[in-house]
N, C-alpha and C. Protein backbone atom coordinates (compact mmCIF):
# COMPACT_ATOMS: atom_id res chain seq x y z
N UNK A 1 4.77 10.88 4.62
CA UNK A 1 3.66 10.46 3.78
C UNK A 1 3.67 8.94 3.70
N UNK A 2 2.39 7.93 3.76
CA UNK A 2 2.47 6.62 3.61
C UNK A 2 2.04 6.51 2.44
N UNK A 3 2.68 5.42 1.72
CA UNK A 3 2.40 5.40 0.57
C UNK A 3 1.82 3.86 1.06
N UNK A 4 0.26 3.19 0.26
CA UNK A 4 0.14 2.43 0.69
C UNK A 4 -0.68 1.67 -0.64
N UNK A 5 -1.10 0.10 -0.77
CA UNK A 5 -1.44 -0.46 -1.30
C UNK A 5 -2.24 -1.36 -1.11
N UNK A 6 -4.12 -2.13 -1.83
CA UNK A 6 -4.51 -2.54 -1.31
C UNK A 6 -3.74 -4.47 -1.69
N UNK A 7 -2.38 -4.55 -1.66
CA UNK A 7 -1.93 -5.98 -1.40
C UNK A 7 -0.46 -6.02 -0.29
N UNK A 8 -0.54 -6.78 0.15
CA UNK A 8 0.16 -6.79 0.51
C UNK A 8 1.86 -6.92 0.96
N UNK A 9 2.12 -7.61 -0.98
CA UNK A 9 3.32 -7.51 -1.21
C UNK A 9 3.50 -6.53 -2.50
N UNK A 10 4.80 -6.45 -2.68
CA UNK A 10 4.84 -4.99 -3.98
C UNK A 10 5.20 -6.66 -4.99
N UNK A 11 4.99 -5.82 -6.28
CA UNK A 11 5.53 -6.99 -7.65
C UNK A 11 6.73 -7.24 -7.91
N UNK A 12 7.99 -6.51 -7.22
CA UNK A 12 9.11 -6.68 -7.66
C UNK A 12 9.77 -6.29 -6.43
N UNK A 13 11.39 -6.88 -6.11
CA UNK A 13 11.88 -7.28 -5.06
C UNK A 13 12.69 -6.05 -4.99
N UNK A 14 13.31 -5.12 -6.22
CA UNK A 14 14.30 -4.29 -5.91
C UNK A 14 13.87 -3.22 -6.93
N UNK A 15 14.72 -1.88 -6.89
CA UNK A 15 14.87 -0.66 -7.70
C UNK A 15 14.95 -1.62 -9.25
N UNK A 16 16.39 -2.53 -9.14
CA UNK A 16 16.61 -2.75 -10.57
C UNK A 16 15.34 -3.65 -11.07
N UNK A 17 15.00 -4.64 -10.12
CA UNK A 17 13.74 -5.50 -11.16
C UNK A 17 12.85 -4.61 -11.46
N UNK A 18 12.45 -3.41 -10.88
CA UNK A 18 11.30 -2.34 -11.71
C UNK A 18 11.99 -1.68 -12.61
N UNK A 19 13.12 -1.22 -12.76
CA UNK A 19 13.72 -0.70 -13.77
C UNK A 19 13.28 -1.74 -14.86
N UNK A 20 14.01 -2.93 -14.91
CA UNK A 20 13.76 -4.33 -15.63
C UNK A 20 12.31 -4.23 -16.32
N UNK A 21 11.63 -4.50 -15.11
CA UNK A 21 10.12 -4.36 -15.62
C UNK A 21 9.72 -3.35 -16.25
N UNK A 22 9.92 -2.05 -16.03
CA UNK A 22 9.71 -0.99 -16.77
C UNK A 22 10.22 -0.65 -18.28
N UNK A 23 11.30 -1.48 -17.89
CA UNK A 23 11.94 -1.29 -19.49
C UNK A 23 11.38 -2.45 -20.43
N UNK A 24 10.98 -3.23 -20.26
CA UNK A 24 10.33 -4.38 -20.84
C UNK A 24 9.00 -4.06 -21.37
N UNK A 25 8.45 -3.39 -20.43
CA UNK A 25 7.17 -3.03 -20.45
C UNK A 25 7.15 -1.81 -21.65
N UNK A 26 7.45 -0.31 -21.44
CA UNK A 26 7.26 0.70 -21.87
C UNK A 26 8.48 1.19 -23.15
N UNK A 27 9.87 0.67 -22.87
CA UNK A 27 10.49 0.55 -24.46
C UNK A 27 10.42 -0.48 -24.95
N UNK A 28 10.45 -1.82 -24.30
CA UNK A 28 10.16 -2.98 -25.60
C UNK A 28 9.15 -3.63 -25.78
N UNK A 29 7.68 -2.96 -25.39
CA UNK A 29 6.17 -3.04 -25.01
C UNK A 29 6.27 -4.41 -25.04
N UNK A 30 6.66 -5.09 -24.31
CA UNK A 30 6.65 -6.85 -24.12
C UNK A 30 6.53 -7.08 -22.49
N UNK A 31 5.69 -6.69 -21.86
CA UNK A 31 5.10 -7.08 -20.79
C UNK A 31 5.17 -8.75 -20.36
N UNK A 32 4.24 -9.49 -21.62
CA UNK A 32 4.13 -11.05 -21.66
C UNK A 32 5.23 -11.42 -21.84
N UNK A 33 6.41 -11.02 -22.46
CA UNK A 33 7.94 -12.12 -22.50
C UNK A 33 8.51 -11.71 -21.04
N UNK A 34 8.75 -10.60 -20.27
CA UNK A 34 9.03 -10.12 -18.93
C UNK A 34 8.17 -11.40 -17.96
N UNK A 35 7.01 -11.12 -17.98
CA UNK A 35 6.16 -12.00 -17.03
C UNK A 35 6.26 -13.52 -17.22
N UNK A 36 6.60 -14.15 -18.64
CA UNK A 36 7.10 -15.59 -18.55
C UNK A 36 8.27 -15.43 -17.45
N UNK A 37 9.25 -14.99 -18.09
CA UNK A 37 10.56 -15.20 -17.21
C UNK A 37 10.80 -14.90 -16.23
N UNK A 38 9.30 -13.97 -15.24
CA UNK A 38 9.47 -13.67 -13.83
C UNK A 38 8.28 -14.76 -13.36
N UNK A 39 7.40 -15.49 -13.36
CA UNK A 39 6.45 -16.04 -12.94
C UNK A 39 6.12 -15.65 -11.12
N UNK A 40 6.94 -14.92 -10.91
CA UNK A 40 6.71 -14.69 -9.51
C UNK A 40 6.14 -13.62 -9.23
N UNK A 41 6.71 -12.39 -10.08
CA UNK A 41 5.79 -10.93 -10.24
C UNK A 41 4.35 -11.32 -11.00
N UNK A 42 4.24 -12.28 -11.99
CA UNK A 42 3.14 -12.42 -13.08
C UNK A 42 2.33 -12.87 -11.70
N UNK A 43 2.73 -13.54 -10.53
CA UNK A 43 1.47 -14.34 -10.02
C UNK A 43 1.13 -13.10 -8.88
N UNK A 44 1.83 -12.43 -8.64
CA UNK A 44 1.43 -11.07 -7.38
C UNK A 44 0.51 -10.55 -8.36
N UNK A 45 0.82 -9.77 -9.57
CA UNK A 45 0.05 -8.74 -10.34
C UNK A 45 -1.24 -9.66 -10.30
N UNK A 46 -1.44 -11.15 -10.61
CA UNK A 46 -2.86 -11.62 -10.70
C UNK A 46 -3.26 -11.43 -9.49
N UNK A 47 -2.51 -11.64 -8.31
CA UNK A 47 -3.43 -11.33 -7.33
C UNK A 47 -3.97 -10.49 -7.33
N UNK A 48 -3.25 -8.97 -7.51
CA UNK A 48 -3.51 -7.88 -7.10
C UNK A 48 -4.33 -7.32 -8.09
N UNK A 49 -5.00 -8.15 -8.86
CA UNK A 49 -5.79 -7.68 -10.34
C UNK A 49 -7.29 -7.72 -8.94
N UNK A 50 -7.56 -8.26 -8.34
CA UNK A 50 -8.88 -8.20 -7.74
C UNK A 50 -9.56 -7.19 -7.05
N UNK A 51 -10.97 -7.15 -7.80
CA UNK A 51 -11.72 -6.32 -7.34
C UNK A 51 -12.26 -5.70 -6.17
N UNK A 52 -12.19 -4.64 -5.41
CA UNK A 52 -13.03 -4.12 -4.18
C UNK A 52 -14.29 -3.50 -4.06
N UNK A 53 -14.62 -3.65 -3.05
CA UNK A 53 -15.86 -3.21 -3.01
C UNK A 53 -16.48 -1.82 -2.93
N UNK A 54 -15.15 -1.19 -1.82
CA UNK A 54 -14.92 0.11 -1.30
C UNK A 54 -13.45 0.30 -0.80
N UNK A 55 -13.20 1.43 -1.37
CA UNK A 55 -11.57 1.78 -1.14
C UNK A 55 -11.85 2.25 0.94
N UNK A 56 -13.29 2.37 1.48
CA UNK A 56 -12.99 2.18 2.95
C UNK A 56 -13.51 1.14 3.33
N UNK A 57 -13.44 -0.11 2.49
CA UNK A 57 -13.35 -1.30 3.58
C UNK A 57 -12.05 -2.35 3.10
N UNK A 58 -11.30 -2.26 2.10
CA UNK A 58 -10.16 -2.66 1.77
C UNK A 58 -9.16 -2.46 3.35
N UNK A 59 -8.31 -3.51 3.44
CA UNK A 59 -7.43 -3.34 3.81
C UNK A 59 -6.11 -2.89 3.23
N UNK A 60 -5.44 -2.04 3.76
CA UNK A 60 -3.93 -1.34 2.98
C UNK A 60 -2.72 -1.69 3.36
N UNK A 61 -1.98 -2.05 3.03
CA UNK A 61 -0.52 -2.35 3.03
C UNK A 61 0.72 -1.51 3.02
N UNK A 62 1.78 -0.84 3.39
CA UNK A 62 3.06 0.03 3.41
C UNK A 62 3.95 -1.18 3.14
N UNK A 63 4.10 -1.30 1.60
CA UNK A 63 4.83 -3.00 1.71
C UNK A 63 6.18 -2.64 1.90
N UNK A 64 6.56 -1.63 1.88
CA UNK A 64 7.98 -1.38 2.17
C UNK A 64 8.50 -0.96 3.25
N UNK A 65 10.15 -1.26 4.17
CA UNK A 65 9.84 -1.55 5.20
C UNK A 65 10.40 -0.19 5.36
N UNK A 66 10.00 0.28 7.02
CA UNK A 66 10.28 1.62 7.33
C UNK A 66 11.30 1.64 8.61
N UNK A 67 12.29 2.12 8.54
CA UNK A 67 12.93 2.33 10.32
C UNK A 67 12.29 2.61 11.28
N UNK A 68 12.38 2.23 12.24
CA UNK A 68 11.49 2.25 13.44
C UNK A 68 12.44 2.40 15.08
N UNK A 69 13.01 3.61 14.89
CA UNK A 69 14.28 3.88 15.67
C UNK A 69 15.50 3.37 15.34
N UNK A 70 16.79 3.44 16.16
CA UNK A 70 17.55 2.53 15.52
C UNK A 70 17.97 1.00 15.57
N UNK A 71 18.16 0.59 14.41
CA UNK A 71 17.90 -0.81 14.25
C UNK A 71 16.90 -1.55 14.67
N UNK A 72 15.40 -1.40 14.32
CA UNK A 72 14.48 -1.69 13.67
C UNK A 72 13.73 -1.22 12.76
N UNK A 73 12.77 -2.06 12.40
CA UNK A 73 12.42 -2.01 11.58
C UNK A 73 11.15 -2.36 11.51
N UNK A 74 9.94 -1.93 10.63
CA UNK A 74 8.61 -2.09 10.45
C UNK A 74 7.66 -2.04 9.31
N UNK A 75 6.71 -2.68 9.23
CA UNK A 75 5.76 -2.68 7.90
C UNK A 75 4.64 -1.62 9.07
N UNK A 76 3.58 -1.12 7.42
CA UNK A 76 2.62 0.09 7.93
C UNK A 76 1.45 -0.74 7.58
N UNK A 77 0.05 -0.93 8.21
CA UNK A 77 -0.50 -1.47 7.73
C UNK A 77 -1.74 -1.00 8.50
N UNK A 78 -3.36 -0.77 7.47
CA UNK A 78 -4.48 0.49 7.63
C UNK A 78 -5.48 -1.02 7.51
N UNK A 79 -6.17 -0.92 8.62
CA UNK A 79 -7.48 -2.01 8.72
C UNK A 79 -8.77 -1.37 8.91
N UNK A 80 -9.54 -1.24 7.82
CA UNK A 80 -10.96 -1.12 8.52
C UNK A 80 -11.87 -1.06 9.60
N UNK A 81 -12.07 -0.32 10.14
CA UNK A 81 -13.75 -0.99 11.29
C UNK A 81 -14.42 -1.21 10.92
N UNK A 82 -14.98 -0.33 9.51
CA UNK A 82 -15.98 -0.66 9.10
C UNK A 82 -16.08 -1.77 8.21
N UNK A 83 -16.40 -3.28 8.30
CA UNK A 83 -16.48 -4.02 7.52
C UNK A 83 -17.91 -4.38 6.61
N UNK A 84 -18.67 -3.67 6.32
CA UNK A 84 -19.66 -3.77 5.88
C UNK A 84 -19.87 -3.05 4.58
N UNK A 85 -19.50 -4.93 3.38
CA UNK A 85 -19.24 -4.44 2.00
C UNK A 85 -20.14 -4.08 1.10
N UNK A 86 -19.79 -3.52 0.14
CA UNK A 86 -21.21 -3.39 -0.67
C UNK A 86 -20.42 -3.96 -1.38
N UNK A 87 -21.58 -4.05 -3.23
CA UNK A 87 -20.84 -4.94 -3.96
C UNK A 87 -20.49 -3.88 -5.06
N UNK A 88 -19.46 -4.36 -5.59
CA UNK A 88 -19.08 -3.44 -7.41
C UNK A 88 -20.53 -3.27 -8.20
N UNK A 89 -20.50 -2.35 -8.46
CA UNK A 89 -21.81 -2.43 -9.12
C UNK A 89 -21.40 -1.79 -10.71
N UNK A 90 -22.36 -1.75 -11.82
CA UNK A 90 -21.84 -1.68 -12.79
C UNK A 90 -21.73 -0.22 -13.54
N UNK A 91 -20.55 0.63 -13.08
CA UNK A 91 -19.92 1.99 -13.35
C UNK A 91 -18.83 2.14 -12.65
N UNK A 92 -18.06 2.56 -14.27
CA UNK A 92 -16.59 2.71 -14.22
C UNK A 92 -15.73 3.17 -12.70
N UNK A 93 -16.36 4.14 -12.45
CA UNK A 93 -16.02 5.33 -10.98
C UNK A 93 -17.16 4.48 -9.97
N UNK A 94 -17.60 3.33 -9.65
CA UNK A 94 -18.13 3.08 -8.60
C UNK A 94 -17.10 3.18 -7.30
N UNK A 95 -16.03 3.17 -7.21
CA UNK A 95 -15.25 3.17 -6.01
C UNK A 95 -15.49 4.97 -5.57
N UNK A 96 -15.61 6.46 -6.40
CA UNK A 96 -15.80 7.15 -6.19
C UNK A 96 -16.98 7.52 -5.84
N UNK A 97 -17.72 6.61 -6.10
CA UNK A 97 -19.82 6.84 -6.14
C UNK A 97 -19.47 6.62 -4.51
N UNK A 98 -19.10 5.10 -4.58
CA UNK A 98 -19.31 4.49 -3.28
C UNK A 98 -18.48 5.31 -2.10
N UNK A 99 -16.88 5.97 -2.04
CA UNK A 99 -16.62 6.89 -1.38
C UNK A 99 -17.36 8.28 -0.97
N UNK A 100 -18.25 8.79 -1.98
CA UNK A 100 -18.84 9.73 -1.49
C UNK A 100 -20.19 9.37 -0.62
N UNK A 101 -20.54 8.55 -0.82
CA UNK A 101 -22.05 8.32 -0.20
C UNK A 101 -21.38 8.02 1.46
N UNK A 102 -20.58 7.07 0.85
CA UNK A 102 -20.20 6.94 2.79
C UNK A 102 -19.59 7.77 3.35
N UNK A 103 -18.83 8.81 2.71
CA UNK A 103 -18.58 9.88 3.61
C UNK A 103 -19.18 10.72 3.98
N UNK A 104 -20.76 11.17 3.35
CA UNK A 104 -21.74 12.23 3.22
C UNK A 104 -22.63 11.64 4.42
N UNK A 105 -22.61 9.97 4.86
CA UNK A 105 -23.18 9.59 5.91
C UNK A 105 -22.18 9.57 7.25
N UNK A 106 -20.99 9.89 7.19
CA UNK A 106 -20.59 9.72 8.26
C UNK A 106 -18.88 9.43 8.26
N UNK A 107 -18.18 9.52 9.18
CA UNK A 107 -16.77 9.13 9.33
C UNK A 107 -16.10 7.75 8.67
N UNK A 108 -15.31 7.92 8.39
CA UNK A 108 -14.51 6.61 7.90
C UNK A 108 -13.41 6.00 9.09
N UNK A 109 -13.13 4.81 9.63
CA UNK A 109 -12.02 4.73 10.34
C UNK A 109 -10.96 3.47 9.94
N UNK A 110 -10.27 3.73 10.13
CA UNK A 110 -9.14 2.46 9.88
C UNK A 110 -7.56 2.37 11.32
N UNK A 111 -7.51 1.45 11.50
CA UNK A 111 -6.64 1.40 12.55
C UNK A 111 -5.25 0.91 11.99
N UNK A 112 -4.62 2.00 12.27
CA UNK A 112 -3.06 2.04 11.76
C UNK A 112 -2.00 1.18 12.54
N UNK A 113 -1.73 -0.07 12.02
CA UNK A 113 -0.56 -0.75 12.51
C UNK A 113 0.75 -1.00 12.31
N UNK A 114 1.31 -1.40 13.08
CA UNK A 114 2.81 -1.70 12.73
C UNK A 114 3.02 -2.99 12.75
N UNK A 115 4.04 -3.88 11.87
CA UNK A 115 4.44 -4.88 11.88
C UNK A 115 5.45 -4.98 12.17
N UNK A 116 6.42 -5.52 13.74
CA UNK A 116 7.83 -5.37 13.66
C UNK A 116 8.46 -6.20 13.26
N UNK A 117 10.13 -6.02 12.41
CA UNK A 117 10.24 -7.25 11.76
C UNK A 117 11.35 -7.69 13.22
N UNK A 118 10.89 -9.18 13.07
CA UNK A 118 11.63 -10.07 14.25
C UNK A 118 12.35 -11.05 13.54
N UNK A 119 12.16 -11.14 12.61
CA UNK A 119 13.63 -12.60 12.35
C UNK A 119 14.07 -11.98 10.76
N UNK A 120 15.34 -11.58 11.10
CA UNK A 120 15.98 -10.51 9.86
C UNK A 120 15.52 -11.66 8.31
N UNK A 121 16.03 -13.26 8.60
CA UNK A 121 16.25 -13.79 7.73
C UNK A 121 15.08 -14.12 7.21
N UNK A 122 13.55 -13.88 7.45
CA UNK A 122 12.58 -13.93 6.90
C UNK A 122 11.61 -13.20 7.06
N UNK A 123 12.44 -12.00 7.11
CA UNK A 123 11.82 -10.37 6.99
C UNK A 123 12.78 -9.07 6.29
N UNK A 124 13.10 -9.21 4.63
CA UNK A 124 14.18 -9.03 4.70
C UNK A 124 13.81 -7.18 3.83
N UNK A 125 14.55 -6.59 4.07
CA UNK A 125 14.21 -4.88 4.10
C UNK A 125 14.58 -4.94 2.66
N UNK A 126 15.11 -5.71 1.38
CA UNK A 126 15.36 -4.98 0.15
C UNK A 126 14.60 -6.14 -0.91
N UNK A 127 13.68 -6.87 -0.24
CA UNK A 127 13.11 -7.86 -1.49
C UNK A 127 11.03 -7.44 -0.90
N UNK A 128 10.97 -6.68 -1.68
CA UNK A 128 9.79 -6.38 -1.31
C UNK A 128 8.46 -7.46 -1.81
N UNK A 129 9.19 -8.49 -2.64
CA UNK A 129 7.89 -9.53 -3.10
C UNK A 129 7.66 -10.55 -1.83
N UNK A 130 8.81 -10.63 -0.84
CA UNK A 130 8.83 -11.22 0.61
C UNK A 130 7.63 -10.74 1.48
N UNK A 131 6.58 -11.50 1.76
CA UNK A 131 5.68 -11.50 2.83
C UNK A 131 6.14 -11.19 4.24
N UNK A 132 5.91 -10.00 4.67
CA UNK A 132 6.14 -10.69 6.46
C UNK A 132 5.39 -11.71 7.08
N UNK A 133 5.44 -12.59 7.34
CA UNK A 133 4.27 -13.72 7.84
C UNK A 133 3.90 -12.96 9.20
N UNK A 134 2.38 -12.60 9.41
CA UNK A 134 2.04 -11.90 10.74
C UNK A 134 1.97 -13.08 11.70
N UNK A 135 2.01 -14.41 11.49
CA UNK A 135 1.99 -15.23 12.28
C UNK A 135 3.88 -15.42 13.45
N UNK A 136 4.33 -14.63 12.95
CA UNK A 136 6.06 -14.15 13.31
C UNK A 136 5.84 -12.77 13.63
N UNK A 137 5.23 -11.94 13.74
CA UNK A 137 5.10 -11.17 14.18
C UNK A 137 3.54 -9.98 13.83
N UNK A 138 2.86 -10.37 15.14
CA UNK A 138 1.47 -9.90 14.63
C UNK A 138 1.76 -8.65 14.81
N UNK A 139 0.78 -7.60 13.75
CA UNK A 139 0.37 -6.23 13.49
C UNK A 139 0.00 -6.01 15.22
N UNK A 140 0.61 -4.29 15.95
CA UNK A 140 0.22 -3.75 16.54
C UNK A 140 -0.57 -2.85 16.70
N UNK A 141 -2.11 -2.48 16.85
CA UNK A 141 -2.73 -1.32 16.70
C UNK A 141 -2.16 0.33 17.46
N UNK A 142 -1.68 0.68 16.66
CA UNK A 142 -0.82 1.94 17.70
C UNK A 142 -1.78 3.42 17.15
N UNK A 143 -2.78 3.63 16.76
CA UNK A 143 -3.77 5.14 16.52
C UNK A 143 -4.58 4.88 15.61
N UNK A 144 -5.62 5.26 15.27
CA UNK A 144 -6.85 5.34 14.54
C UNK A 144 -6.97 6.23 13.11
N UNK A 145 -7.13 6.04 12.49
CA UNK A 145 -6.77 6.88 11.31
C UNK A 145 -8.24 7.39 11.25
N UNK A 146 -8.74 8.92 11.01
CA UNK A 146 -10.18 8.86 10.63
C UNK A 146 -10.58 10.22 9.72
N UNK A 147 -11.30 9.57 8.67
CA UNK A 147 -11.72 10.34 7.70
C UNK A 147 -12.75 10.65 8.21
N UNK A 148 -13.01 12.56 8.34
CA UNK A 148 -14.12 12.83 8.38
C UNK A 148 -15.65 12.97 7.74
N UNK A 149 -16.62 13.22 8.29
CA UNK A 149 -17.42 13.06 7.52
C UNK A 149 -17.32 14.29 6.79
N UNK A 150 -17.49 14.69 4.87
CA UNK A 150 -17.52 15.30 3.95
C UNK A 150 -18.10 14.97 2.93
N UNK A 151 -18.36 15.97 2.29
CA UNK A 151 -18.75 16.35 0.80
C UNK A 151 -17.17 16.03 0.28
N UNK A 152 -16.95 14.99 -0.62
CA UNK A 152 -15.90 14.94 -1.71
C UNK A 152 -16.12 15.78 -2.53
N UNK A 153 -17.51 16.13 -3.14
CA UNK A 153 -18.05 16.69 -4.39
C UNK A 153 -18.36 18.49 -4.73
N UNK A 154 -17.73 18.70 -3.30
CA UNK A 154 -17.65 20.18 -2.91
C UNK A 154 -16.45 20.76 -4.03
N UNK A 155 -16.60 22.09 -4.22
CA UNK A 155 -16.34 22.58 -5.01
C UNK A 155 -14.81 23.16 -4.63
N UNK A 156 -13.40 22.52 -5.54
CA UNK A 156 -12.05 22.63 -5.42
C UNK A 156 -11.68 21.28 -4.85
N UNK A 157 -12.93 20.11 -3.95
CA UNK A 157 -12.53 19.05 -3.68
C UNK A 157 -11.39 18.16 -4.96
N UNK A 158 -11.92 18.29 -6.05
CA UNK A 158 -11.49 17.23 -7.28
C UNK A 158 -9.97 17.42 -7.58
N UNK A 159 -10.12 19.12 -7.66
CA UNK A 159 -8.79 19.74 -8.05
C UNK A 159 -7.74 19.68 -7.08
N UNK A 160 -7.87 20.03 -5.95
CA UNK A 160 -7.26 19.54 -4.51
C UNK A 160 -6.23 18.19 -4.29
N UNK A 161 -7.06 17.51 -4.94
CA UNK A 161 -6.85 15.85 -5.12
C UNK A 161 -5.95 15.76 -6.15
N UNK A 162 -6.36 15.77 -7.20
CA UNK A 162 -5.35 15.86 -8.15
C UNK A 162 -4.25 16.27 -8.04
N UNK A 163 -4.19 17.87 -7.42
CA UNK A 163 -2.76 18.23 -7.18
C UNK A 163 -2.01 17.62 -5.97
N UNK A 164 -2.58 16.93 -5.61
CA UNK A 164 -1.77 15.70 -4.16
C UNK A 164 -0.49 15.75 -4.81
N UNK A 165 0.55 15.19 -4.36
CA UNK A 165 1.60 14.64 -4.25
C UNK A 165 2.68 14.11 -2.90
N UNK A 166 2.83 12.46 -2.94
CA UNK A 166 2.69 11.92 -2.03
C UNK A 166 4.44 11.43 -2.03
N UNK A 167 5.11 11.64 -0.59
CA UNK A 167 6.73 11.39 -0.71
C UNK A 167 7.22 10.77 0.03
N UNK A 168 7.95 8.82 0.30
CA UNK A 168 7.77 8.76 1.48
C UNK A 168 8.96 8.81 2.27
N UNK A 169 9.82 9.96 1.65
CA UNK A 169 10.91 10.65 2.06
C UNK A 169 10.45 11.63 3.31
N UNK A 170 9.04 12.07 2.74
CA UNK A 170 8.62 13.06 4.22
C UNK A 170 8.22 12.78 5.11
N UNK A 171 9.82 12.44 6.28
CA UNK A 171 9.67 11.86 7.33
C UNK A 171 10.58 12.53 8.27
N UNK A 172 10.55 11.85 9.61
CA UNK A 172 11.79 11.73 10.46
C UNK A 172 12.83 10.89 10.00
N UNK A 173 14.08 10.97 10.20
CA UNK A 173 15.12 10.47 9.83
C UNK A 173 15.32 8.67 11.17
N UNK A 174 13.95 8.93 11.89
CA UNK A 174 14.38 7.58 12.37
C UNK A 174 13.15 6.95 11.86
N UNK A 175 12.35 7.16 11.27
CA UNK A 175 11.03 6.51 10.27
C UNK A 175 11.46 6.39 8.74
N UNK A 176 12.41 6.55 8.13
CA UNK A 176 12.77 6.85 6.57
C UNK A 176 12.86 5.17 6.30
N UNK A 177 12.24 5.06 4.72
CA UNK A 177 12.06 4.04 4.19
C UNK A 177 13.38 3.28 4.25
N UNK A 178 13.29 1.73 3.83
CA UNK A 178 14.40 1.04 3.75
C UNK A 178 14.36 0.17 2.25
N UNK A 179 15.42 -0.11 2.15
CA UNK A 179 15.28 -0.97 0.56
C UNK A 179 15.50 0.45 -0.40
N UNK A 180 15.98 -0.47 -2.17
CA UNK A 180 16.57 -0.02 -3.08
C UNK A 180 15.34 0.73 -3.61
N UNK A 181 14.04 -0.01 -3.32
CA UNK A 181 12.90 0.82 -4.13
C UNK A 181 13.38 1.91 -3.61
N UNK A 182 12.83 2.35 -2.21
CA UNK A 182 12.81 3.27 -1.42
C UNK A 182 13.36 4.82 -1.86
N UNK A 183 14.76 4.04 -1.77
CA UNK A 183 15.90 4.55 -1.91
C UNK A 183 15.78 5.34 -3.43
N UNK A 184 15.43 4.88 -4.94
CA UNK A 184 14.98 5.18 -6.00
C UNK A 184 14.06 6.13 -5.96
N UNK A 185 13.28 6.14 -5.10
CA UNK A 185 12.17 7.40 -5.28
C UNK A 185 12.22 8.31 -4.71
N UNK A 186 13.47 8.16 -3.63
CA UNK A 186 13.90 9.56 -2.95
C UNK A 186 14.77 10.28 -4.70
């Protein structure tokens, strides 16, 4: 299962800084004293506060790194074809308005890449707020991802969804995640 995100770095570098964060957050509801003293997670989360247009023209991120046989290693990363945005318009569920209309007209596609990491010391598998710079190693297009054309709004669609549950333990043992997050959610 890919677990994926529309930024490209995660907010925190390890298992324990989300523990950290979590505990800051949800037993000592102090979010704002956590985010002074991290200024580095406070400035990802602003990034990642920004709005899309359509969850199929976003680009997606696998910010965590995955084995890629032995001894390598790789980022997952889902690009659009279709680049043609609409804008937010004003309702709560517009990302769901806007998913159904474009799927009721037709296929969705996104091209699934890999990022290999090439220089250990500035690609590093357990600090996930670390960028891979694609300029060190550009994304490979290796298969097409494609949503067919559907009715979302079909009847058991909603409930279907809901009962998802997504693991990114369910793998091959030469694709299994790397890093402490990782490792935590197995």
């Amino acid at each position: 299962d890919f677990i994926m995100q529309n930024h490209d770095v995660f907010f925190v570098d390890t298992a324990q800084d989300m523990a950290e964060f979590t505990t800051a957050g949800v037993i000592a509801r102090d979010y704002d004293a956590y985010l002074e003293m991290h200024p580095k997670t406070k400035a990802i989360l602003n990034e990642m506060a920004k709005p899309e247009s359509s969850s199929l023209t976003a680009t997606y991120w696998g910010v965590l790194p995955y084995s890629f046989g032995k001894d390598h290693y790789v980022k997952y990363k889902l690009v659009p074809e279709d680049q043609l945005l609409s804008q937010p318009f004003d309702d709560s569920n517009y990302l769901a308005i806007d998913l159904q209309n474009r799927l009721l007209h037709g296929p969705a596609k996104f091209k699934f890449m890999v990022q290999f990491r090439t220089y250990s010391e500035n690609m590093p598998l357990d600090q996930a707020t670390v960028r891979w710079e694609e300029s060190m190693s550009p994304p490979i297009h290796i298969a097409t991802l494609i949503l067919p054309q559907q009715d979302i709004t079909e009847k058991g669609q909603a409930e279907y969804g809901e009962n998802l549950a997504y693991n990114p333990w369910h793998c091959l043992i030469e694709h299994e995640p790397q890093g402490s997050i990782a490792a935590a959610r197995k």
